[in-house]
Backbone as numpy.savetxt, mean C-alpha at the origin, in Angstrom:
# Nx Ny Nz CAx CAy CAz Cx Cy Cz
12.77 10.60 -19.16 11.43 10.14 -18.79 11.42 8.65 -18.50
12.24 7.88 -19.27 12.29 6.44 -19.05 12.79 6.10 -17.65
13.80 6.88 -17.19 14.34 6.64 -15.87 13.29 6.86 -14.79
12.44 7.85 -15.01 11.38 8.13 -14.05 10.47 6.92 -13.86
10.04 6.31 -14.96 9.16 5.16 -14.86 9.87 3.98 -14.21
11.14 3.79 -14.48 11.89 2.70 -13.87 12.01 2.88 -12.37
12.28 4.11 -11.93 12.43 4.32 -10.49 11.09 4.16 -9.77
10.00 4.52 -10.41 8.69 4.36 -9.80 8.33 2.88 -9.68
8.64 2.11 -10.71 8.43 0.66 -10.64 9.23 0.04 -9.50
10.47 0.49 -9.35 11.32 -0.04 -8.27 10.76 0.34 -6.91
10.35 1.58 -6.74 9.80 2.02 -5.45 8.52 1.26 -5.12
7.65 1.10 -6.12 6.43 0.32 -5.89 6.76 -1.14 -5.58
7.80 -1.65 -6.25 8.21 -3.03 -6.01 8.71 -3.24 -4.60
9.51 -2.30 -4.10 9.98 -2.40 -2.71 8.80 -2.34 -1.75
7.86 -1.44 -2.03 6.65 -1.35 -1.20 5.86 -2.64 -1.21
5.71 -3.24 -2.40 4.95 -4.48 -2.51 5.67 -5.64 -1.82
7.00 -5.64 -1.87 7.75 -6.69 -1.15 7.48 -6.61 0.35
7.39 -5.39 0.88 7.08 -5.23 2.29 5.66 -5.70 2.59
4.73 -5.40 1.70 3.34 -5.83 1.87 3.26 -7.36 1.86
3.91 -7.97 0.88 3.88 -9.43 0.76 4.49 -10.08 2.00
5.64 -9.56 2.44 6.29 -10.16 3.61 5.41 -10.03 4.85
4.79 -8.88 5.02 3.88 -8.70 6.16 2.76 -9.73 6.13
2.16 -9.92 4.96 1.04 -10.85 4.85 1.48 -12.31 4.90
2.78 -12.54 4.67 3.33 -13.87 4.91 3.43 -14.11 6.42
3.99 -13.15 7.13 4.27 -13.34 8.56 3.01 -13.48 9.41
1.92 -12.84 9.01 0.70 -12.92 9.84 0.10 -14.31 9.83
0.57 -15.19 8.95 0.07 -16.56 8.91 0.82 -17.49 9.86
1.87 -16.96 10.51 2.66 -17.80 11.41 2.15 -17.68 12.85
2.18 -18.78 13.60 1.76 -18.74 15.01 2.60 -17.74 15.79
1.99 -17.07 16.74 2.68 -16.02 17.50 3.90 -16.56 18.26
3.89 -17.83 18.64 5.00 -18.37 19.43 6.30 -18.48 18.63
6.21 -18.50 17.30 7.44 -18.56 16.49 7.64 -17.30 15.66
6.64 -16.42 15.64 6.72 -15.22 14.81 7.50 -14.13 15.54
8.82 -14.13 15.34 9.67 -13.16 16.02 9.60 -11.78 15.38
8.96 -11.69 14.22 8.87 -10.41 13.50 7.75 -9.54 14.06
6.60 -10.16 14.36 5.42 -9.40 14.79 5.70 -8.60 16.05
5.43 -7.30 16.00 5.61 -6.43 17.14 7.04 -5.97 17.37
7.97 -6.43 16.53 9.36 -6.02 16.68 9.55 -4.59 16.19
10.73 -4.03 16.46 11.03 -2.68 15.98 11.00 -2.63 14.45
11.47 -3.71 13.82 11.46 -3.74 12.36 10.04 -3.78 11.82
9.15 -4.46 12.53 7.75 -4.52 12.15 7.14 -3.12 12.21
7.42 -2.40 13.30 6.91 -1.03 13.45 7.50 -0.12 12.36
8.79 -0.31 12.10 9.49 0.48 11.08 8.83 0.31 9.71
8.58 -0.93 9.32 7.96 -1.22 8.02 6.52 -0.72 7.98
5.78 -0.95 9.08 4.38 -0.52 9.13 4.23 0.99 8.94
5.24 1.74 9.36 5.12 3.20 9.31 5.14 3.74 7.89
5.64 2.94 6.93 5.82 3.50 5.59 5.35 2.61 4.46
5.02 1.34 4.71 4.76 0.45 3.58 3.45 0.75 2.85
2.54 1.49 3.48 1.36 1.96 2.76 1.42 3.44 2.42
1.96 4.31 3.29 2.13 5.71 2.88 2.88 5.88 1.57
3.85 4.99 1.30 4.62 5.13 0.07 3.74 4.99 -1.17
2.69 4.17 -1.10 1.81 4.00 -2.25 0.93 5.23 -2.47
0.54 5.89 -1.39 -0.21 7.14 -1.53 0.68 8.24 -2.11
1.92 8.30 -1.64 2.85 9.32 -2.16 3.13 9.08 -3.63
3.38 7.84 -4.02 3.64 7.52 -5.43 2.41 7.82 -6.28
1.23 7.53 -5.76 -0.01 7.85 -6.49 -0.14 9.36 -6.67
0.28 10.10 -5.64 0.22 11.56 -5.73 1.11 12.13 -6.81
2.18 11.44 -7.15 3.08 11.90 -8.20 2.43 11.89 -9.58
1.36 11.11 -9.71 0.63 11.06 -10.98 -0.74 11.72 -10.87
-0.97 12.37 -9.73 -2.28 12.99 -9.50 -2.42 14.27 -10.32
-3.58 14.42 -10.95 -3.82 15.60 -11.78 -5.28 16.03 -11.67
-5.49 17.34 -11.75 -6.85 17.89 -11.73 -7.15 18.64 -13.02
-6.37 18.38 -14.06 -6.52 19.12 -15.30 -7.79 18.75 -16.07
-8.28 17.52 -15.89 -9.46 17.08 -16.62 -10.73 17.49 -15.88
-11.84 17.68 -16.59 -13.13 18.00 -15.94 -13.53 16.88 -14.98
-14.33 17.24 -13.99 -14.67 16.29 -12.94 -15.31 15.01 -13.48
-16.24 15.14 -14.42 -16.94 13.97 -14.93 -15.95 12.97 -15.55
-15.05 13.50 -16.36 -14.05 12.64 -17.00 -13.09 12.06 -15.95
-12.73 12.89 -14.99 -11.80 12.47 -13.94 -12.40 11.35 -13.09
-13.65 11.51 -12.67 -14.27 10.52 -11.77 -14.51 9.20 -12.49
-14.84 9.26 -13.78 -15.02 8.02 -14.56 -13.70 7.25 -14.62
-12.62 7.98 -14.82 -11.30 7.34 -14.88 -10.94 6.69 -13.55
-11.24 7.38 -12.45 -10.94 6.83 -11.13 -11.80 5.60 -10.83
-13.04 5.63 -11.25 -13.91 4.47 -11.05 -13.37 3.26 -11.80
-12.97 3.48 -13.05 -12.43 2.38 -13.85 -11.12 1.86 -13.28
-10.30 2.77 -12.78 -8.96 2.40 -12.31 -8.96 1.80 -10.91
-9.91 2.22 -10.06 -9.88 1.80 -8.66 -11.10 0.98 -8.23
-12.29 1.47 -8.51 -13.49 0.78 -8.02 -13.80 -0.49 -8.80
-13.57 -0.45 -10.11 -13.84 -1.67 -10.92 -12.92 -2.82 -10.51
-11.58 -2.60 -10.40 -10.72 -3.69 -9.92 -11.13 -4.19 -8.53
-11.52 -3.24 -7.65 -11.96 -3.67 -6.32 -13.16 -4.60 -6.43
-14.16 -4.20 -7.20 -15.38 -4.99 -7.33 -15.09 -6.37 -7.93
-14.21 -6.40 -8.93 -13.89 -7.66 -9.60 -13.19 -8.63 -8.65
-12.13 -8.18 -8.00 -11.36 -9.09 -7.15 -12.05 -9.37 -5.83
-12.85 -8.45 -5.36 -13.65 -8.71 -4.15 -14.66 -9.82 -4.43
-15.32 -9.75 -5.57 -16.31 -10.78 -5.95 -15.64 -12.12 -6.23
-14.49 -12.09 -6.92 -13.77 -13.33 -7.20 -13.31 -14.01 -5.91
-12.87 -13.21 -4.93 -12.46 -13.76 -3.64 -13.63 -14.45 -2.96
-14.78 -13.81 -2.99 -15.98 -14.39 -2.37 -16.37 -15.70 -3.05
-16.34 -15.73 -4.38 -16.71 -16.94 -5.12 -15.70 -18.07 -4.88
-14.42 -17.71 -4.81 -13.39 -18.71 -4.54 -13.57 -19.30 -3.14
-13.92 -18.47 -2.17 -14.14 -18.96 -0.81 -15.35 -19.89 -0.74
-16.37 -19.61 -1.53 -17.52 -20.52 -1.60 -17.08 -21.89 -2.09
-16.26 -21.91 -3.13 -15.77 -23.18 -3.68 -14.92 -23.92 -2.65
-14.01 -23.19 -1.99 -13.12 -23.81 -1.01 -13.89 -24.41 0.16
-14.88 -23.68 0.66 -15.61 -24.11 1.85 -16.68 -25.15 1.51
-17.44 -24.89 0.47 -18.60 -25.72 0.15 -18.22 -27.03 -0.54
-17.28 -26.95 -1.46 -16.98 -28.13 -2.29 -15.67 -28.83 -1.91
-14.74 -28.10 -1.31 -13.45 -28.71 -0.97 -13.25 -28.86 0.54
-14.23 -28.42 1.32 -14.21 -28.57 2.79 -12.95 -27.96 3.43
-12.53 -26.83 2.91 -11.38 -26.13 3.46 -11.83 -25.21 4.59
-11.12 -25.27 5.71 -11.41 -24.37 6.83 -10.60 -23.10 6.68
-11.28 -22.00 6.43 -10.59 -20.74 6.26 -10.21 -20.14 7.60
-9.02 -19.55 7.66 -8.53 -18.96 8.91 -9.49 -17.91 9.44
-10.05 -17.11 8.55 -10.95 -16.02 8.95 -12.41 -16.47 9.07
-12.66 -17.76 8.82 -14.03 -18.24 8.83 -14.75 -17.85 7.55
-15.97 -18.32 7.39 -16.73 -17.98 6.18 -18.22 -17.97 6.46
-18.89 -17.02 5.86 -20.34 -16.94 5.88 -20.80 -16.46 4.52
-21.95 -16.92 4.09 -22.47 -16.46 2.80 -22.79 -14.97 2.82
-22.89 -14.41 4.01 -23.12 -12.97 4.14 -21.84 -12.16 3.99
-20.71 -12.86 3.80 -19.42 -12.15 3.68 -19.36 -11.25 2.45
-20.27 -11.41 1.53 -20.30 -10.53 0.36 -20.51 -9.08 0.79
-21.10 -8.90 1.99 -21.35 -7.55 2.51 -20.31 -7.12 3.54
-19.25 -7.92 3.71 -18.28 -7.66 4.78 -17.65 -6.28 4.67
-17.40 -5.81 3.47 -16.72 -4.52 3.29 -17.53 -3.35 3.86
-18.84 -3.55 4.04 -19.69 -2.48 4.55 -19.70 -2.39 6.08
-19.13 -3.40 6.75 -19.14 -3.34 8.21 -17.86 -3.90 8.86
-16.87 -4.28 8.04 -15.61 -4.76 8.58 -14.45 -4.05 7.90
-13.34 -3.92 8.63 -12.12 -3.40 8.03 -11.26 -4.52 7.46
-11.34 -5.69 8.10 -10.53 -6.83 7.70 -11.44 -7.98 7.30
-11.20 -8.55 6.15 -11.98 -9.65 5.59 -11.06 -10.39 4.62
-11.48 -11.54 4.06 -10.61 -12.24 3.12 -10.16 -11.33 1.97
-8.85 -11.35 1.71 -8.23 -10.50 0.68 -8.45 -9.02 0.99
-8.31 -8.67 2.24 -8.57 -7.28 2.66 -7.51 -6.31 2.17
-6.46 -6.79 1.49 -5.48 -5.88 0.90 -6.15 -4.95 -0.12
-7.33 -5.33 -0.56 -8.10 -4.51 -1.51 -8.52 -3.17 -0.91
-8.41 -3.03 0.40 -8.83 -1.80 1.06 -8.16 -0.57 0.44
-6.91 -0.75 0.00 -6.16 0.39 -0.52 -6.87 1.04 -1.70
-7.51 0.25 -2.55 -8.18 0.79 -3.73 -9.33 1.71 -3.34
-10.10 1.30 -2.34 -11.21 2.15 -1.88 -10.68 3.41 -1.19
-9.68 3.24 -0.32 -9.13 4.40 0.39 -8.52 5.40 -0.58
-7.83 4.90 -1.61 -7.21 5.80 -2.59 -8.27 6.53 -3.40
-9.39 5.86 -3.68 -10.47 6.52 -4.42 -11.01 7.71 -3.63
-11.36 7.48 -2.36 -11.91 8.56 -1.54 -10.86 9.66 -1.31
-9.63 9.24 -1.05 -8.55 10.20 -0.81 -8.33 11.09 -2.03
-8.37 10.50 -3.21 -8.21 11.26 -4.46 -9.35 12.25 -4.63
-10.55 11.83 -4.26 -11.72 12.70 -4.36 -11.58 13.90 -3.43
-11.10 13.67 -2.22 -10.89 14.77 -1.27 -9.88 15.77 -1.83
-8.74 15.24 -2.33 -7.69 16.13 -2.80 -8.10 16.87 -4.07
-8.81 16.21 -4.95 -9.31 16.87 -6.16 -10.18 18.06 -5.77
-11.05 17.85 -4.80 -11.94 18.92 -4.33 -11.15 20.08 -3.75
-10.14 19.76 -2.94 -9.33 20.82 -2.32 -8.63 21.67 -3.38
-8.01 21.01 -4.35 -7.25 21.74 -5.37 -8.17 22.56 -6.26
-9.37 22.06 -6.50 -10.33 22.81 -7.32 -10.89 24.01 -6.56
-10.97 23.89 -5.24 -11.49 24.99 -4.43 -10.52 26.17 -4.44
-9.22 25.87 -4.31 -8.23 26.95 -4.23 -6.89 26.51 -4.81
-6.22 27.46 -5.45 -4.86 27.24 -5.95 -3.83 27.87 -5.03
-4.29 28.46 -3.94 -3.38 29.10 -2.98 -2.76 28.02 -2.09
-1.44 27.97 -2.07 -0.73 26.87 -1.41 -1.11 26.72 0.06
-1.05 27.83 0.81 -1.27 27.71 2.24 -2.71 27.30 2.57
-3.65 27.68 1.70 -5.03 27.24 1.90 -5.18 25.75 1.61
-4.47 25.29 0.59 -4.48 23.85 0.30 -3.91 23.07 1.48
-2.79 23.56 2.02 -2.18 22.91 3.18 -3.15 22.89 4.36
-3.87 23.99 4.56 -4.84 24.07 5.64 -5.94 23.02 5.47
-6.48 22.91 4.27 -7.53 21.92 4.02 -7.01 20.49 4.16
-5.79 20.26 3.71 -5.18 18.93 3.87 -5.02 18.61 5.36
-4.58 19.61 6.14 -4.42 19.42 7.58 -5.77 19.13 8.25
-6.82 19.78 7.77 -8.16 19.54 8.32 -8.59 18.10 8.03
-8.34 17.64 6.81 -8.67 16.25 6.46 -7.92 15.28 7.38
-6.61 15.52 7.56 -5.80 14.67 8.43 -6.34 14.68 9.86
-6.72 15.84 10.33 -7.25 15.98 11.69 -8.56 15.22 11.85
-9.40 15.26 10.81 -10.66 14.50 10.86 -10.36 13.02 10.98
-9.40 12.53 10.17 -9.03 11.12 10.22 -8.50 10.72 11.58
-7.66 11.56 12.17 -7.08 11.26 13.49 -8.17 11.30 14.56
-9.09 12.26 14.46 -10.19 12.34 15.42 -11.05 11.07 15.37
-11.30 10.59 14.16 -12.09 9.36 14.01 -11.35 8.18 14.62
-10.02 8.17 14.47 -9.20 7.12 15.08 -9.29 7.18 16.60
-9.06 8.34 17.17 -8.98 8.48 18.63 -10.34 8.29 19.31
-11.41 8.53 18.58 -12.75 8.33 19.15 -13.32 6.96 18.78
-12.47 6.13 18.14 -12.88 4.78 17.73 -14.14 4.80 16.87
-14.22 5.82 16.00 -15.36 5.95 15.10 -14.98 5.36 13.74
-15.65 4.29 13.39 -15.33 3.59 12.15 -16.36 3.94 11.08
-15.88 4.48 9.96 -16.77 4.76 8.83 -16.50 3.71 7.76
-17.53 3.02 7.28 -17.33 1.93 6.32 -16.65 2.38 5.03
-16.15 1.41 4.30 -15.54 1.61 2.98 -14.26 2.43 3.04
-13.65 2.51 4.24 -12.35 3.16 4.44 -12.38 4.66 4.17
-13.56 5.24 4.35 -13.68 6.69 4.22 -12.87 7.39 5.31
-12.80 6.77 6.50 -12.03 7.35 7.60 -10.53 7.31 7.31
-10.05 6.17 6.83 -8.63 6.04 6.49 -8.23 7.01 5.39
-9.14 7.27 4.47 -8.86 8.18 3.35 -8.56 9.59 3.86
-9.29 10.04 4.89 -9.01 11.36 5.47 -7.57 11.43 5.99
-7.16 10.38 6.69 -5.81 10.34 7.27 -4.74 10.30 6.19
-5.07 9.78 5.03 -4.08 9.56 3.97 -3.87 10.76 3.06
-4.72 11.77 3.17 -4.63 12.92 2.26 -3.25 13.59 2.26
-2.59 13.79 3.43 -1.27 14.43 3.39 -0.25 13.68 2.53
-0.30 12.36 2.57 0.65 11.56 1.79 0.42 11.75 0.29
-0.84 11.74 -0.12 -1.16 11.96 -1.53 -0.75 13.36 -1.97
-0.97 14.33 -1.09 -0.63 15.73 -1.40 0.88 15.93 -1.50
1.63 15.27 -0.64 3.09 15.37 -0.69 3.62 14.80 -2.00
3.05 13.68 -2.45 3.44 13.13 -3.75 3.11 14.07 -4.88
1.95 14.70 -4.78 1.50 15.66 -5.80 2.48 16.83 -5.91
2.91 17.36 -4.76 3.81 18.51 -4.78 5.25 18.11 -5.14
5.62 16.89 -4.83 6.94 16.40 -5.23 7.08 16.41 -6.75
6.02 15.97 -7.43 6.03 15.97 -8.89 5.83 17.39 -9.45
4.92 18.13 -8.84 4.59 19.47 -9.34 5.80 20.40 -9.28
6.59 20.30 -8.23 7.76 21.16 -8.06 9.03 20.53 -8.61
8.87 19.34 -9.23 10.00 18.67 -9.88 11.18 18.47 -8.92
10.87 18.06 -7.69 11.91 17.91 -6.68 12.87 16.78 -7.00
12.38 15.75 -7.68 13.25 14.63 -8.02 14.28 15.01 -9.07
13.87 15.86 -10.02 14.84 16.34 -10.99 15.90 17.23 -10.31
15.46 18.00 -9.32 16.42 18.79 -8.55 17.41 17.87 -7.83
16.88 16.79 -7.26 17.75 15.85 -6.56 18.72 15.18 -7.53
18.23 14.88 -8.72 19.07 14.25 -9.73 20.22 15.18 -10.16
19.95 16.47 -10.11 20.97 17.44 -10.53 22.11 17.56 -9.53
21.88 17.05 -8.30 22.93 17.08 -7.30 23.90 15.92 -7.53
25.10 16.02 -6.98 26.03 14.90 -7.14 25.59 13.73 -6.26
26.13 12.56 -6.51 25.67 11.34 -5.86 25.90 11.36 -4.35
26.94 12.04 -3.92 27.21 12.11 -2.47 26.08 12.85 -1.76
25.64 13.96 -2.35 24.51 14.71 -1.78 23.26 13.84 -1.78
23.02 13.14 -2.87 21.85 12.27 -3.01 21.87 11.18 -1.95
23.02 10.53 -1.78 23.14 9.46 -0.80 22.95 9.99 0.62
23.54 11.14 0.90 23.42 11.75 2.24 21.96 12.10 2.54
21.27 12.64 1.53 19.85 12.97 1.69 19.04 11.73 1.99
19.26 10.68 1.19 18.52 9.43 1.37 18.78 8.83 2.74
20.05 8.79 3.13 20.42 8.21 4.41 19.83 9.01 5.57
19.84 10.32 5.45 19.35 11.18 6.53 17.87 10.97 6.81
17.05 10.94 5.76 15.62 10.78 6.00 15.29 9.35 6.43
16.10 8.38 6.01 15.90 7.00 6.47 16.20 6.91 7.97
17.24 7.59 8.41 17.60 7.61 9.83 16.51 8.27 10.65
15.94 9.36 10.13 14.84 10.04 10.84 13.68 9.08 11.06
13.29 8.38 9.99 12.18 7.43 10.09 12.52 6.32 11.08
13.72 5.76 10.95 14.12 4.65 11.82 14.18 5.09 13.28
14.71 6.28 13.54 14.82 6.77 14.92 13.43 6.94 15.54
12.52 7.55 14.78 11.17 7.77 15.29 10.51 6.45 15.63
10.62 5.48 14.72 9.96 4.20 14.94 10.65 3.38 16.03
11.97 3.50 16.12 12.71 2.70 17.10 12.52 3.23 18.52
12.54 4.55 18.64 12.51 5.15 19.97 11.09 5.42 20.47
10.25 5.94 19.59 8.94 6.39 20.07 7.80 5.93 19.18
8.10 5.05 18.24 7.07 4.58 17.32 6.02 3.72 18.00
4.83 3.76 17.45 3.74 2.92 17.93 3.22 2.13 16.75
2.51 1.07 17.06 1.96 0.24 15.99 0.99 1.04 15.12
1.13 0.89 13.82 0.27 1.58 12.87 -0.47 0.55 12.03
-1.75 0.77 11.82 -2.54 -0.09 10.94 -3.50 0.79 10.16
-3.10 1.16 8.95 -3.93 2.08 8.17 -5.25 1.44 7.75
-5.27 0.12 7.60 -6.52 -0.54 7.22 -7.59 -0.33 8.30
-7.14 -0.21 9.56 -8.06 0.04 10.67 -8.10 1.51 11.07
-7.39 2.35 10.31 -7.22 3.77 10.67 -6.73 3.90 12.11
-5.75 3.06 12.46 -5.13 3.12 13.78 -3.71 3.64 13.59
-3.44 4.86 14.06 -2.23 5.56 13.65 -1.28 5.93 14.77
-1.57 5.52 15.99 -0.66 5.87 17.08 -0.56 7.37 17.27
0.63 7.84 17.54 0.87 9.29 17.68 0.80 9.93 16.29
-0.11 10.86 16.06 -0.31 11.43 14.71 0.94 12.06 14.12
1.70 12.82 14.94 2.88 13.51 14.43 3.97 12.51 14.04
4.20 11.51 14.90 5.22 10.51 14.60 4.82 9.68 13.39
3.54 9.38 13.30 3.02 8.62 12.15 3.26 9.39 10.85
2.98 10.67 10.87 3.12 11.49 9.67 4.60 11.66 9.28
5.43 12.02 10.24 6.85 12.23 9.95 7.52 10.92 9.55
7.25 9.86 10.32 7.85 8.57 10.01 7.42 8.03 8.67
6.13 8.18 8.36 5.61 7.70 7.08 6.21 8.43 5.89
6.30 9.76 6.01 6.86 10.57 4.92 8.35 10.31 4.77
9.09 10.31 5.89 10.55 10.12 5.84 10.89 8.75 5.28
10.23 7.72 5.78 10.51 6.37 5.29 10.18 6.21 3.82
9.05 6.75 3.41 8.63 6.65 2.01 9.60 7.39 1.10
9.97 8.61 1.49 10.88 9.40 0.65 12.27 8.77 0.58
12.67 8.07 1.64 13.98 7.40 1.59 13.96 6.27 0.57
12.86 5.55 0.48 12.73 4.48 -0.51 12.66 5.05 -1.92
11.86 6.10 -2.08 11.71 6.73 -3.40 13.05 7.30 -3.86
13.75 7.96 -2.95 15.04 8.54 -3.30 16.06 7.46 -3.65
16.07 6.37 -2.89 16.97 5.25 -3.18 16.65 4.65 -4.54
15.38 4.52 -4.83 14.95 3.94 -6.11 15.37 4.84 -7.26
15.26 6.14 -7.05 15.67 7.10 -8.08 17.17 6.99 -8.35
17.93 6.70 -7.30 19.38 6.57 -7.43 19.76 5.26 -8.12
19.05 4.18 -7.78 19.37 2.85 -8.33 18.81 2.67 -9.74
17.54 3.05 -9.91 16.90 2.96 -11.23 16.08 1.70 -11.42
16.73 0.52 -11.37 16.02 -0.71 -11.69 16.70 -1.92 -11.05
15.89 -2.81 -10.49 16.32 -4.12 -10.01 15.34 -5.14 -10.57
15.80 -6.08 -11.38 14.92 -6.92 -12.21 13.66 -7.48 -11.54
13.79 -8.32 -10.51 12.62 -8.97 -9.91 11.73 -7.96 -9.21
12.34 -7.09 -8.41 11.57 -6.12 -7.63 10.85 -5.13 -8.55
11.52 -4.67 -9.59 10.91 -3.72 -10.52 9.75 -4.37 -11.27
9.86 -5.65 -11.57 8.77 -6.37 -12.24 7.53 -6.42 -11.36
7.74 -6.73 -10.09 6.62 -6.75 -9.13 6.00 -5.36 -9.04
6.85 -4.33 -9.04 6.34 -2.96 -8.96 5.58 -2.54 -10.20
6.02 -3.00 -11.35 5.34 -2.64 -12.60 3.90 -3.13 -12.61
3.68 -4.29 -12.01 2.33 -4.87 -11.98 1.78 -4.87 -10.55
2.10 -3.83 -9.81 1.75 -3.79 -8.39 0.25 -3.85 -8.13
-0.55 -3.27 -9.02 -2.00 -3.32 -8.84 -2.50 -4.77 -8.83
-2.06 -5.55 -9.81 -2.48 -6.95 -9.89 -1.91 -7.75 -8.72
-0.66 -7.50 -8.38 -0.04 -8.20 -7.25 -0.77 -7.89 -5.96
-1.12 -6.62 -5.75 -1.86 -6.22 -4.56 -3.17 -6.99 -4.43
-3.85 -7.14 -5.55 -5.19 -7.75 -5.54 -5.17 -9.27 -5.40
-4.03 -9.89 -5.63 -3.99 -11.36 -5.69 -3.00 -12.03 -4.75
-2.06 -11.29 -4.19 -0.95 -11.95 -3.49 -1.37 -12.70 -2.24
-2.47 -12.32 -1.60 -2.85 -12.97 -0.34 -3.24 -14.43 -0.54
-3.71 -14.78 -1.73 -3.99 -16.19 -2.02 -2.68 -16.99 -1.97
-1.63 -16.42 -2.54 -0.34 -17.11 -2.62 0.36 -17.13 -1.26
0.28 -16.03 -0.51 0.93 -16.02 0.81 0.31 -17.07 1.73
-1.01 -17.20 1.67 -1.69 -18.21 2.49 -1.28 -19.62 2.08
-1.17 -19.85 0.78 -0.81 -21.17 0.26 0.60 -21.56 0.68
1.56 -20.70 0.42 2.96 -21.07 0.67 3.28 -21.17 2.16
2.68 -20.32 2.97 2.96 -20.43 4.41 2.37 -21.71 4.99
1.20 -22.12 4.51 0.61 -23.39 4.98 1.51 -24.56 4.63
2.07 -24.53 3.43 2.96 -25.61 3.00 4.26 -25.59 3.81
4.88 -24.42 3.94 6.17 -24.32 4.60 6.09 -24.56 6.10
4.93 -24.31 6.70 4.77 -24.57 8.13 4.85 -26.06 8.46
4.72 -26.89 7.46 4.80 -28.34 7.66 6.26 -28.81 7.78
7.20 -27.93 7.46 8.61 -28.28 7.52 9.26 -27.65 8.74
10.24 -28.33 9.29 10.91 -27.86 10.49 12.08 -26.95 10.11
11.72 -25.71 9.75 12.74 -24.71 9.41 12.48 -23.45 10.23
13.48 -22.63 10.35 13.34 -21.43 11.17 12.33 -20.47 10.56
11.79 -19.61 11.42 10.82 -18.62 10.96 11.40 -17.73 9.88
12.64 -17.28 10.09 13.26 -16.37 9.13 13.39 -17.00 7.75
13.93 -18.22 7.70 14.12 -18.89 6.41 12.77 -19.18 5.76
11.83 -19.66 6.55 10.50 -20.02 6.03 9.78 -18.80 5.47
9.77 -17.69 6.21 9.04 -16.50 5.78 9.70 -15.86 4.56
11.03 -15.84 4.53 11.73 -15.28 3.37 11.51 -16.14 2.14
11.53 -17.46 2.32 11.31 -18.37 1.20 9.89 -18.22 0.66
8.92 -18.09 1.55 7.53 -17.90 1.11 7.40 -16.61 0.31
8.04 -15.54 0.77 8.00 -14.26 0.06 8.62 -14.39 -1.33
9.76 -15.08 -1.39 10.44 -15.29 -2.68 9.57 -16.11 -3.63
8.93 -17.16 -3.13 8.10 -18.01 -3.98 6.88 -17.26 -4.51
6.30 -16.41 -3.66 5.16 -15.60 -4.10 5.58 -14.72 -5.27
6.71 -14.04 -5.11 7.19 -13.15 -6.18 7.52 -13.94 -7.44
8.13 -15.09 -7.28 8.52 -15.91 -8.42 7.29 -16.36 -9.22
6.21 -16.65 -8.52 4.98 -17.11 -9.18 4.45 -16.09 -10.18
4.68 -14.83 -9.91 4.12 -13.80 -10.78 4.79 -13.74 -12.15
5.95 -14.34 -12.28 6.59 -14.42 -13.59 5.86 -15.42 -14.49
5.05 -16.28 -13.87 4.20 -17.22 -14.62 2.77 -16.70 -14.69
2.27 -16.18 -13.56 0.87 -15.76 -13.47 0.57 -14.55 -14.35
1.43 -13.54 -14.30 1.14 -12.29 -15.01 1.07 -12.48 -16.53
2.06 -13.15 -17.16 1.92 -13.38 -18.61 0.66 -14.17 -18.97
0.27 -15.10 -18.11 -0.96 -15.88 -18.36 -2.20 -15.01 -18.16
-2.17 -14.17 -17.11 -3.33 -13.32 -16.82 -3.58 -12.30 -17.91
-2.54 -11.90 -18.61 -2.69 -10.92 -19.68 -3.60 -11.42 -20.81
-3.78 -12.73 -20.88 -4.63 -13.30 -21.93 -6.11 -13.15 -21.60
-6.40 -12.81 -20.34 -7.79 -12.59 -19.92 -8.12 -11.12 -20.14
-9.16 -10.85 -20.88 -9.44 -9.49 -21.37 -9.50 -8.46 -20.25
-10.34 -8.68 -19.24 -10.55 -7.64 -18.24 -9.30 -7.45 -17.37
-8.53 -8.52 -17.17 -7.29 -8.38 -16.40 -6.24 -7.65 -17.21
-6.17 -7.96 -18.50 -5.22 -7.27 -19.38 -5.49 -5.76 -19.38
-6.76 -5.38 -19.29 -7.11 -3.96 -19.24 -6.58 -3.31 -17.96
-6.56 -4.08 -16.86 -6.07 -3.55 -15.60 -4.56 -3.42 -15.60
-3.90 -4.35 -16.30 -2.43 -4.36 -16.33 -1.89 -3.29 -17.27
């Protein structure tokens, strides 16, 4: 059981490293940002958020009554969203009003309502918490309706189709309700991975089989993204070709999870993964800070962006132990 938790921390850590690096690179001017729009960018985009839905699905359960279940989800997802969304707004007021800082995204006192009519806003990485809440609610309903596998798959497919239809018709539903529909298959795949104990089956195979499996699904994801992949942005529910998005997202995510299961633990990355919820909610402050500082130096984009990513991760070895002393944050951790 201990190995299971270590591999999940590592998989979440790898996912968070991709998230952090992406949010570092978007702060660089397009004329020097060789990463944006590249094949590697498309490759990472295809799986860096699906992996979190799949990992969440591995812990998904419908055994508790709905009232108890929904209260737990509110505490785990909606409360952190409300706290960090409000803190972001208050911090921006201080930066703009008292320190005369010009924010890249601009600022208005009406931004407190931005989540109700925008997909992207300051610290918009918080979107995942809302999308996961709605997605969990959809899947809980499906599983409670029927225990028949093929019917569950049918309902999951319907949810995915609704999300894709909303994408293709440019229909935006606030609070990431549209993105949640598209994400249901990923959550369901994680749920069945744990339910059928597929990882224990994989562990029972010899390492050569495990490595071949991991390499094969990674190649599938890379081939799809390299040859026929399109830009994906789950925050905007923009998914390109639905089939390629689904296959690439699942294959890429499973390759990371399988690799993590094989490796077990990597100190810095596993630490970031262990506290991924807190890192998700706070890292954009640090990415903005370090990229602004490093842009003042005449260094290559690659070195600058990698250094900024490393510094962000390093900061959490100081921030997290300090944050644990704050009651409501310690509850989240």
